[in-house]
XYZ file of N, CA and C in Angstrom:
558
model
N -72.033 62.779 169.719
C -71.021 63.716 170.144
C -69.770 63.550 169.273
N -69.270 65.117 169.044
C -68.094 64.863 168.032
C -66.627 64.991 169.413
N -65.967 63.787 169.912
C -64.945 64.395 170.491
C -63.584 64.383 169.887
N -62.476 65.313 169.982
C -61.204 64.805 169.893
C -60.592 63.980 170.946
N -59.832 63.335 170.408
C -58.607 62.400 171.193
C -57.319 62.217 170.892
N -57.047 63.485 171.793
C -55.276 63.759 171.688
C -54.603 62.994 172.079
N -53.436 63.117 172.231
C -52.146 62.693 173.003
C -51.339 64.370 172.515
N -50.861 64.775 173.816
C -49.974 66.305 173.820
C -48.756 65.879 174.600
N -47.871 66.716 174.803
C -46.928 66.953 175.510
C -47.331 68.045 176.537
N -46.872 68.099 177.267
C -47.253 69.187 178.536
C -47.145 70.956 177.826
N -46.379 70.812 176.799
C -46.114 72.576 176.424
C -46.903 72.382 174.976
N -47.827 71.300 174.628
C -48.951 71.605 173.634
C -48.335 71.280 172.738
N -47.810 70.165 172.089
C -47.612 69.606 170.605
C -47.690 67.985 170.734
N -48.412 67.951 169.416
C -48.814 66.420 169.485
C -48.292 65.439 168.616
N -46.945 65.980 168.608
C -45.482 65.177 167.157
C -44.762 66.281 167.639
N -43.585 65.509 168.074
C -42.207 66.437 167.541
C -41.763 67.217 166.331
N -40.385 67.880 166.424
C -40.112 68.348 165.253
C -39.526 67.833 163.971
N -39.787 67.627 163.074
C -39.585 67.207 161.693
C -40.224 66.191 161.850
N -41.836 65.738 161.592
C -42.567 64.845 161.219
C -42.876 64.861 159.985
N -43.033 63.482 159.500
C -43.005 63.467 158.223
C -43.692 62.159 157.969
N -44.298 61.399 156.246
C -44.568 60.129 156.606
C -43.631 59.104 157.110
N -42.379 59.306 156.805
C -41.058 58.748 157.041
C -41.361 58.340 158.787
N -41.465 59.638 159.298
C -40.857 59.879 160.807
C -42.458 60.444 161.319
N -43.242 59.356 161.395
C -44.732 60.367 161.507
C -44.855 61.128 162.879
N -44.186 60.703 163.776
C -44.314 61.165 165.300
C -43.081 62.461 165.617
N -42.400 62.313 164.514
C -41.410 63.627 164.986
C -40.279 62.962 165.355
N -38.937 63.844 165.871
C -37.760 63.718 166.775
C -38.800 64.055 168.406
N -38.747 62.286 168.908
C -39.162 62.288 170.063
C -41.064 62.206 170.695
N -41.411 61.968 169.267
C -42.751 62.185 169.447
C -43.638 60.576 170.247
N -42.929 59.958 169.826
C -43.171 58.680 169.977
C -43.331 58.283 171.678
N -42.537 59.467 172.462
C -42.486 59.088 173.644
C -44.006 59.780 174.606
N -44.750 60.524 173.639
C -46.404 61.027 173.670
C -46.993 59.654 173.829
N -46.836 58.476 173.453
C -47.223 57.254 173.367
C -46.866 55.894 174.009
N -45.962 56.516 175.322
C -45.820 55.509 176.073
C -47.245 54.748 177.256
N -48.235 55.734 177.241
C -49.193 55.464 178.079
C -49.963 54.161 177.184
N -49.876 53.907 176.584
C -50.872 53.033 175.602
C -50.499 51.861 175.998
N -48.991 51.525 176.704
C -48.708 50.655 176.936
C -50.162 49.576 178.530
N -50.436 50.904 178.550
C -51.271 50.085 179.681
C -53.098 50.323 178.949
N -52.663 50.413 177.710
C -54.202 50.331 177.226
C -55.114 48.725 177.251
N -54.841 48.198 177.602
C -55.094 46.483 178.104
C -55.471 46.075 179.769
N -54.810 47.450 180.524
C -55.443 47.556 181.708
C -56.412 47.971 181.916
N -56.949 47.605 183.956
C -58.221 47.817 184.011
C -57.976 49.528 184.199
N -57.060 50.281 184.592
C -56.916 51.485 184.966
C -57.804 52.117 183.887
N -57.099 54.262 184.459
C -57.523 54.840 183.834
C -57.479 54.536 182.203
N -56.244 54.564 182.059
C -55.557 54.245 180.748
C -56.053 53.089 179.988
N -56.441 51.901 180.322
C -57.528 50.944 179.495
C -58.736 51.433 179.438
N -59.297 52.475 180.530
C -61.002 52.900 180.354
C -60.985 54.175 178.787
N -60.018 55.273 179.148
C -60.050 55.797 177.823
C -59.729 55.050 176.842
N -58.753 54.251 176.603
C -58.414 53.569 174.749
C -60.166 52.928 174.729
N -60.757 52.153 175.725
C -62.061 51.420 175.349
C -62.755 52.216 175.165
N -63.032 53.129 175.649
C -64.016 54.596 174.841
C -63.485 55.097 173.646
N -62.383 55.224 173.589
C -61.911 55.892 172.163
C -62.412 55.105 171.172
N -62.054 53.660 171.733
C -62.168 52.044 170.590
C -63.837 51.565 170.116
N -64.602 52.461 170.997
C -66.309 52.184 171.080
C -66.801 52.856 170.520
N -65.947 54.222 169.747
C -66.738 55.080 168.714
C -67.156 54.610 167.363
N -68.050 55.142 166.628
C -68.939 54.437 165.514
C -68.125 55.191 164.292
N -67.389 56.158 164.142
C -66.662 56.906 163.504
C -65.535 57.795 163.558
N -64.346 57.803 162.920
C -63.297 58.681 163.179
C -63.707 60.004 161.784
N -63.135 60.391 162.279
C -62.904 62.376 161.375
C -61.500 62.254 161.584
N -60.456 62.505 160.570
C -58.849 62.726 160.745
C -58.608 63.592 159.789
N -57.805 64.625 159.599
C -56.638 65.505 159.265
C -56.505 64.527 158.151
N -56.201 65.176 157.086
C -55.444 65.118 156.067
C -53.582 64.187 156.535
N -53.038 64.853 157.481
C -51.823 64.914 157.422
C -51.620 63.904 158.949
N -52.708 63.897 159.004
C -52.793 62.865 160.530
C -52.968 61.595 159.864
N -53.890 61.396 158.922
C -54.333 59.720 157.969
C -53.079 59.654 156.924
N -52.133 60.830 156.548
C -51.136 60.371 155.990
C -50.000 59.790 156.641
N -49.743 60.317 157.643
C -48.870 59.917 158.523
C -48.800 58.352 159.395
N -50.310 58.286 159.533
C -50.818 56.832 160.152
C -50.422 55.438 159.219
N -49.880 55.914 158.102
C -50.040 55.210 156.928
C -51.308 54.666 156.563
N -52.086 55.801 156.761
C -53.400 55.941 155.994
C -54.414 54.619 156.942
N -53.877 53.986 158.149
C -54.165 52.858 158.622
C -54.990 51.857 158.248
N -54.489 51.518 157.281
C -54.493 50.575 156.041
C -56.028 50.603 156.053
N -56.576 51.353 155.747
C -58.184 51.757 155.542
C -59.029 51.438 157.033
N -58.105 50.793 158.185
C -59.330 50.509 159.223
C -58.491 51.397 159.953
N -59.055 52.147 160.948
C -58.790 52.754 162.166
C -59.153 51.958 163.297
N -60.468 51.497 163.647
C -60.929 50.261 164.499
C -62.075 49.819 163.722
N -61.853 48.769 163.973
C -63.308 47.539 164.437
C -64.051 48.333 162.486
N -63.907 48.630 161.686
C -64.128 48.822 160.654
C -64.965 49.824 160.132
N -64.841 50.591 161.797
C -65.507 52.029 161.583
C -65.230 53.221 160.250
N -66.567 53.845 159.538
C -66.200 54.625 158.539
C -65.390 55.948 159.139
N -63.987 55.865 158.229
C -63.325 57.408 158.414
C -63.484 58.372 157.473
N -63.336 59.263 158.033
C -63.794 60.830 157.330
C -62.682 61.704 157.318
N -61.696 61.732 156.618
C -60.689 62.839 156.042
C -60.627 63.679 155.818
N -60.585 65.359 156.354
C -60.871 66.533 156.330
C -59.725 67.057 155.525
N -59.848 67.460 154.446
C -58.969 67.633 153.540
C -59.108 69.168 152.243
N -58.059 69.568 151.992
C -58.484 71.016 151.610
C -58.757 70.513 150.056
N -58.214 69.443 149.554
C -58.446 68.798 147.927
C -58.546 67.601 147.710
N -59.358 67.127 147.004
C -59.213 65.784 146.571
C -58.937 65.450 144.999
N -58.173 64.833 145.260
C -57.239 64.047 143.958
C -57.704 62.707 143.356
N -58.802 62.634 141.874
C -59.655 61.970 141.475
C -59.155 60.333 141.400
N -57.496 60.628 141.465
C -56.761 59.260 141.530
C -56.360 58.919 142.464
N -56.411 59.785 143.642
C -56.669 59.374 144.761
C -57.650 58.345 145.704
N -57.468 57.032 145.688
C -58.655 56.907 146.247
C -58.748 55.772 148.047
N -59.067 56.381 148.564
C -58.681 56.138 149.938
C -58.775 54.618 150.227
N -58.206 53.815 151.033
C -58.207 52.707 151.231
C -59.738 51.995 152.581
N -59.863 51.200 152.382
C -61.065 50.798 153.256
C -62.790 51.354 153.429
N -62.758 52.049 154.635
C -64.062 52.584 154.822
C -63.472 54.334 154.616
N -62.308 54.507 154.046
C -62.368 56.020 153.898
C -62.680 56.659 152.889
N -62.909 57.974 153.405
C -63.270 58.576 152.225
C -63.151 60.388 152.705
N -62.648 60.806 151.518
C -62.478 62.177 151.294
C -63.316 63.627 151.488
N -63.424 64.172 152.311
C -64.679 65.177 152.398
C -63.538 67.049 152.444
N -64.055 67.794 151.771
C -63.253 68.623 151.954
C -64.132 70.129 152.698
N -65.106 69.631 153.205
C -66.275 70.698 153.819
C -66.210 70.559 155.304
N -65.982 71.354 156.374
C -65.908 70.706 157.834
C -68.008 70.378 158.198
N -68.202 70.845 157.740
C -69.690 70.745 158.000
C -70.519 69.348 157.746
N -69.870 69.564 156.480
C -70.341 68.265 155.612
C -69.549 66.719 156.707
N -68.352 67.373 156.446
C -67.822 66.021 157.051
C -68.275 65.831 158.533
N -68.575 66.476 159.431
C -69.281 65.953 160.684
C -70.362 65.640 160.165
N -71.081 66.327 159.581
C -72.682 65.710 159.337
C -72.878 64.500 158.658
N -71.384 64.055 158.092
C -71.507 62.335 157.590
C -71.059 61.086 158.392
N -70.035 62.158 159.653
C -69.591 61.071 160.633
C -70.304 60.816 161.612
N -71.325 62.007 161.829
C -72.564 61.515 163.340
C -73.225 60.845 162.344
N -73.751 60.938 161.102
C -74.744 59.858 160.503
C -74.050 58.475 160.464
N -73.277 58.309 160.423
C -72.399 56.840 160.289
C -72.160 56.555 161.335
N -72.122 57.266 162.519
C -71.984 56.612 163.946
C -73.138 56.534 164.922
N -74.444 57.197 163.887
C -75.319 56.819 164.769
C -75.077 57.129 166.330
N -75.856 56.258 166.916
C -75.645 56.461 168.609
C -74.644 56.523 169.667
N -73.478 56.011 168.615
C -71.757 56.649 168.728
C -71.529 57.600 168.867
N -70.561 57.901 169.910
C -69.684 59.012 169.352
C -68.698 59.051 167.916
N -68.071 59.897 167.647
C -67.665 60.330 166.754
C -65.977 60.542 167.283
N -64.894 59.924 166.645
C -63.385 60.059 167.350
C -62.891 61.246 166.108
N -61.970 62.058 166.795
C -61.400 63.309 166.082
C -60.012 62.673 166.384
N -59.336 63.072 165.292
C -57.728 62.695 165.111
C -56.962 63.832 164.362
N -56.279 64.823 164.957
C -54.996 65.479 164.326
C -55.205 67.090 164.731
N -54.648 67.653 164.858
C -54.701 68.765 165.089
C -55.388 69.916 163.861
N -55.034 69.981 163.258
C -55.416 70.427 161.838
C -57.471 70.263 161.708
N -57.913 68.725 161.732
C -59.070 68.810 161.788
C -59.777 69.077 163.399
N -59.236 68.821 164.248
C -59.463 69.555 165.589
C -59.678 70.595 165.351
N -58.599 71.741 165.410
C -58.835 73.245 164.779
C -59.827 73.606 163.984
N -60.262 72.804 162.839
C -61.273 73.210 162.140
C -62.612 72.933 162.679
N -62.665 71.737 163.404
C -63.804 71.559 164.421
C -64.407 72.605 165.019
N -63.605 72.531 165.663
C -63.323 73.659 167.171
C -63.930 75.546 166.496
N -62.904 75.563 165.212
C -63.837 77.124 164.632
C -64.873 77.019 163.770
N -65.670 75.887 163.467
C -66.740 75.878 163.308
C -68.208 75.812 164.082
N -67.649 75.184 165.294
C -68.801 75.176 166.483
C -68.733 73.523 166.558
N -67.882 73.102 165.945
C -68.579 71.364 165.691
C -68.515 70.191 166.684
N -67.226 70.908 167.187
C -66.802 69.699 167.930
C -67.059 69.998 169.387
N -67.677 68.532 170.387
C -68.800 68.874 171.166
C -67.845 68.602 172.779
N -66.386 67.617 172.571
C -65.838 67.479 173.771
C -64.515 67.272 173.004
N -63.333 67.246 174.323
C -62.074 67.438 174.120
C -61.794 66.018 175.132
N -61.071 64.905 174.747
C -60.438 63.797 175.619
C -58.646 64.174 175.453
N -58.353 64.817 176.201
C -56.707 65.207 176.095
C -55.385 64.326 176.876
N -55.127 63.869 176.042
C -53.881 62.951 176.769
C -52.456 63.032 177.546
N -52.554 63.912 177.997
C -51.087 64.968 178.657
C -49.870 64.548 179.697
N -48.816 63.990 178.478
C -48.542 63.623 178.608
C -47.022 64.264 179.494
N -46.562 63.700 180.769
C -45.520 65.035 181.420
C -43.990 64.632 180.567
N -44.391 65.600 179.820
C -42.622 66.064 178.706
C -42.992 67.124 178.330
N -42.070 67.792 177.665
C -41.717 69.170 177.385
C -40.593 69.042 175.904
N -41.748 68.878 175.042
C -40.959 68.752 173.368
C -40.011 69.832 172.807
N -40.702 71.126 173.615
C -39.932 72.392 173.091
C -40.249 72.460 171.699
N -40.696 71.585 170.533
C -40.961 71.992 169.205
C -42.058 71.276 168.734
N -42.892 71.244 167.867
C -42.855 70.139 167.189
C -44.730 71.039 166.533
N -45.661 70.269 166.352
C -46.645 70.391 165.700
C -47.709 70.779 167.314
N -48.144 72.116 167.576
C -48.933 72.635 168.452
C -50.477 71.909 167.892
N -50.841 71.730 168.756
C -52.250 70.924 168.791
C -53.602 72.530 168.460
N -53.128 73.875 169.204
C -54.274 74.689 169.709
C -53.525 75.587 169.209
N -52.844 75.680 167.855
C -52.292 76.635 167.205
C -52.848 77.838 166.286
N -53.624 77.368 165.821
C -54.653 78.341 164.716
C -56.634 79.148 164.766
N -56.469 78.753 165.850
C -57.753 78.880 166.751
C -58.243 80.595 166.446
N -59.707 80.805 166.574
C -59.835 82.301 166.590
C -59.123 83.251 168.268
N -59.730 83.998 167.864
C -59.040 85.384 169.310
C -60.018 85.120 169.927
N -61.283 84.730 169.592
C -62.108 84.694 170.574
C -62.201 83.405 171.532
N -62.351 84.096 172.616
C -62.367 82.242 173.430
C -63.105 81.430 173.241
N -62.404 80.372 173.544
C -63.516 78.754 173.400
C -63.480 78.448 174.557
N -64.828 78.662 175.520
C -64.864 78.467 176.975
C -65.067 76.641 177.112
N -64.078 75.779 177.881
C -64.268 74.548 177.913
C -64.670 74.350 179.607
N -65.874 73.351 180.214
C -65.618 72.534 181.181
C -65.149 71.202 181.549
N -64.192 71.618 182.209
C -63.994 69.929 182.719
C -64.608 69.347 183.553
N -64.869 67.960 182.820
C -65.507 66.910 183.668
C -64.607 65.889 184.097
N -63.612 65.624 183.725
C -62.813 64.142 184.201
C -61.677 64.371 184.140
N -60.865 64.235 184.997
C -59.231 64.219 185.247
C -59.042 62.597 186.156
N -58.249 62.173 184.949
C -57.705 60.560 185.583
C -56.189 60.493 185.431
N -55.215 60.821 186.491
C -53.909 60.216 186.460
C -53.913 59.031 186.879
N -52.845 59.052 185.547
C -52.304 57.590 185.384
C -50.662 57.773 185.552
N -50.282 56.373 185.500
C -48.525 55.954 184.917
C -48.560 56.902 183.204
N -47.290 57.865 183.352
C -47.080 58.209 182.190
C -48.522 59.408 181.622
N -49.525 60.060 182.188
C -50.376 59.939 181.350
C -51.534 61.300 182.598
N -51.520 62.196 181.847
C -53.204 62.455 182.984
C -54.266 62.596 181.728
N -55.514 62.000 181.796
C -56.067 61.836 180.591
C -57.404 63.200 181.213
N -57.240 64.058 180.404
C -58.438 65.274 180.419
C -59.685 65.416 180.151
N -60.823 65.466 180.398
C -61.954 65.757 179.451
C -62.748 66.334 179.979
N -62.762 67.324 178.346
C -63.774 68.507 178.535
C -65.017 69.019 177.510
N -65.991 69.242 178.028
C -66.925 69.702 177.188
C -66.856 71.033 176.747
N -67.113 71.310 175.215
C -66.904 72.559 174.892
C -68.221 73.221 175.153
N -68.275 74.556 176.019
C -69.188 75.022 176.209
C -69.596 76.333 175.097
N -71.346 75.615 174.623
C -71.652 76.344 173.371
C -72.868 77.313 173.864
């Protein structure tokens, strides 16, 4: 399964406004990330980070792995990442288990092969979106968080007109946090 794993604000952006590598979370974005603090608990909030942390592969945005400071080539536990990217730059060359794919097709079809009987973790809005209008991506884990950014980088911004019918299966409030998940229905 290919899922994403957001963190949003309640009015749909997942970084404030003016993010940058400087400022990767935005003016105020950072406060999308107070729930993590209980990622060490037994709660809701430790059961999602340990599912997120148990996937065999990440897929990230271009502008999501730049911002991370590229997380110094590991994302977790030394899982291969997959960078959805519109170019690659021959002197470019990614740090760790990453690596550059600029096809959305291609690049899921290299991250379920590398994760095997894993799921597959989605990171950034940008490769979400491209997921999502290709047919690819198979569930949504949404992190919703209660604030109201008023600006910043919309998560469900570029999507087709046509609907993407989702079911939900799991709603867990937490401190700081209601964690969502839904299957995209294909």
């Amino acid at each position: 399964m290919i899922v994403l794993y957001m963190t949003m604000s309640l009015d749909g952006y997942v970084v404030g406004p003016d993010d940058s590598v400087e400022q990767p979370m935005g003016r105020g974005g950072f406060r999308l990330f107070n729930w993590l603090d209980d990622r060490n608990s037994d709660g809701p909030s430790g059961q999602v980070y340990r599912e997120a942390q148990a996937t065999g592969a990440v897929i990230a945005g271009r502008r999501t792995f730049e911002h991370a400071g590229r997380w110094n080539g590991d994302h977790h536990d030394g899982v291969p990442i997959f960078v959805l990217t519109h170019k690659i730059d021959a002197n470019d060359v990614p740090p760790g288990s990453a690596r550059f794919v600029t096809d959305v097709a291609e690049c899921a079809a290299q991250a379920k092969a590398a994760a095997g009987d894993r799921n597959v973790l989605v990171h950034g809005a940008g490769a979400g979106q491209s997921l999502l209008q290709a047919g690819l991506l198979d569930e949504l884990e949404l992190h919703v968080v209660p604030v109201l950014l008023g600006q910043g980088r919309p998560l469900f911004a570029n999507l087709p007109t046509t609907p993407i019918e989702l079911e939900q299966t799991r709603q867990l409030p937490a401190r700081d946090v209601t964690h969502l998940h839904y299957r995209v229905v294909k």
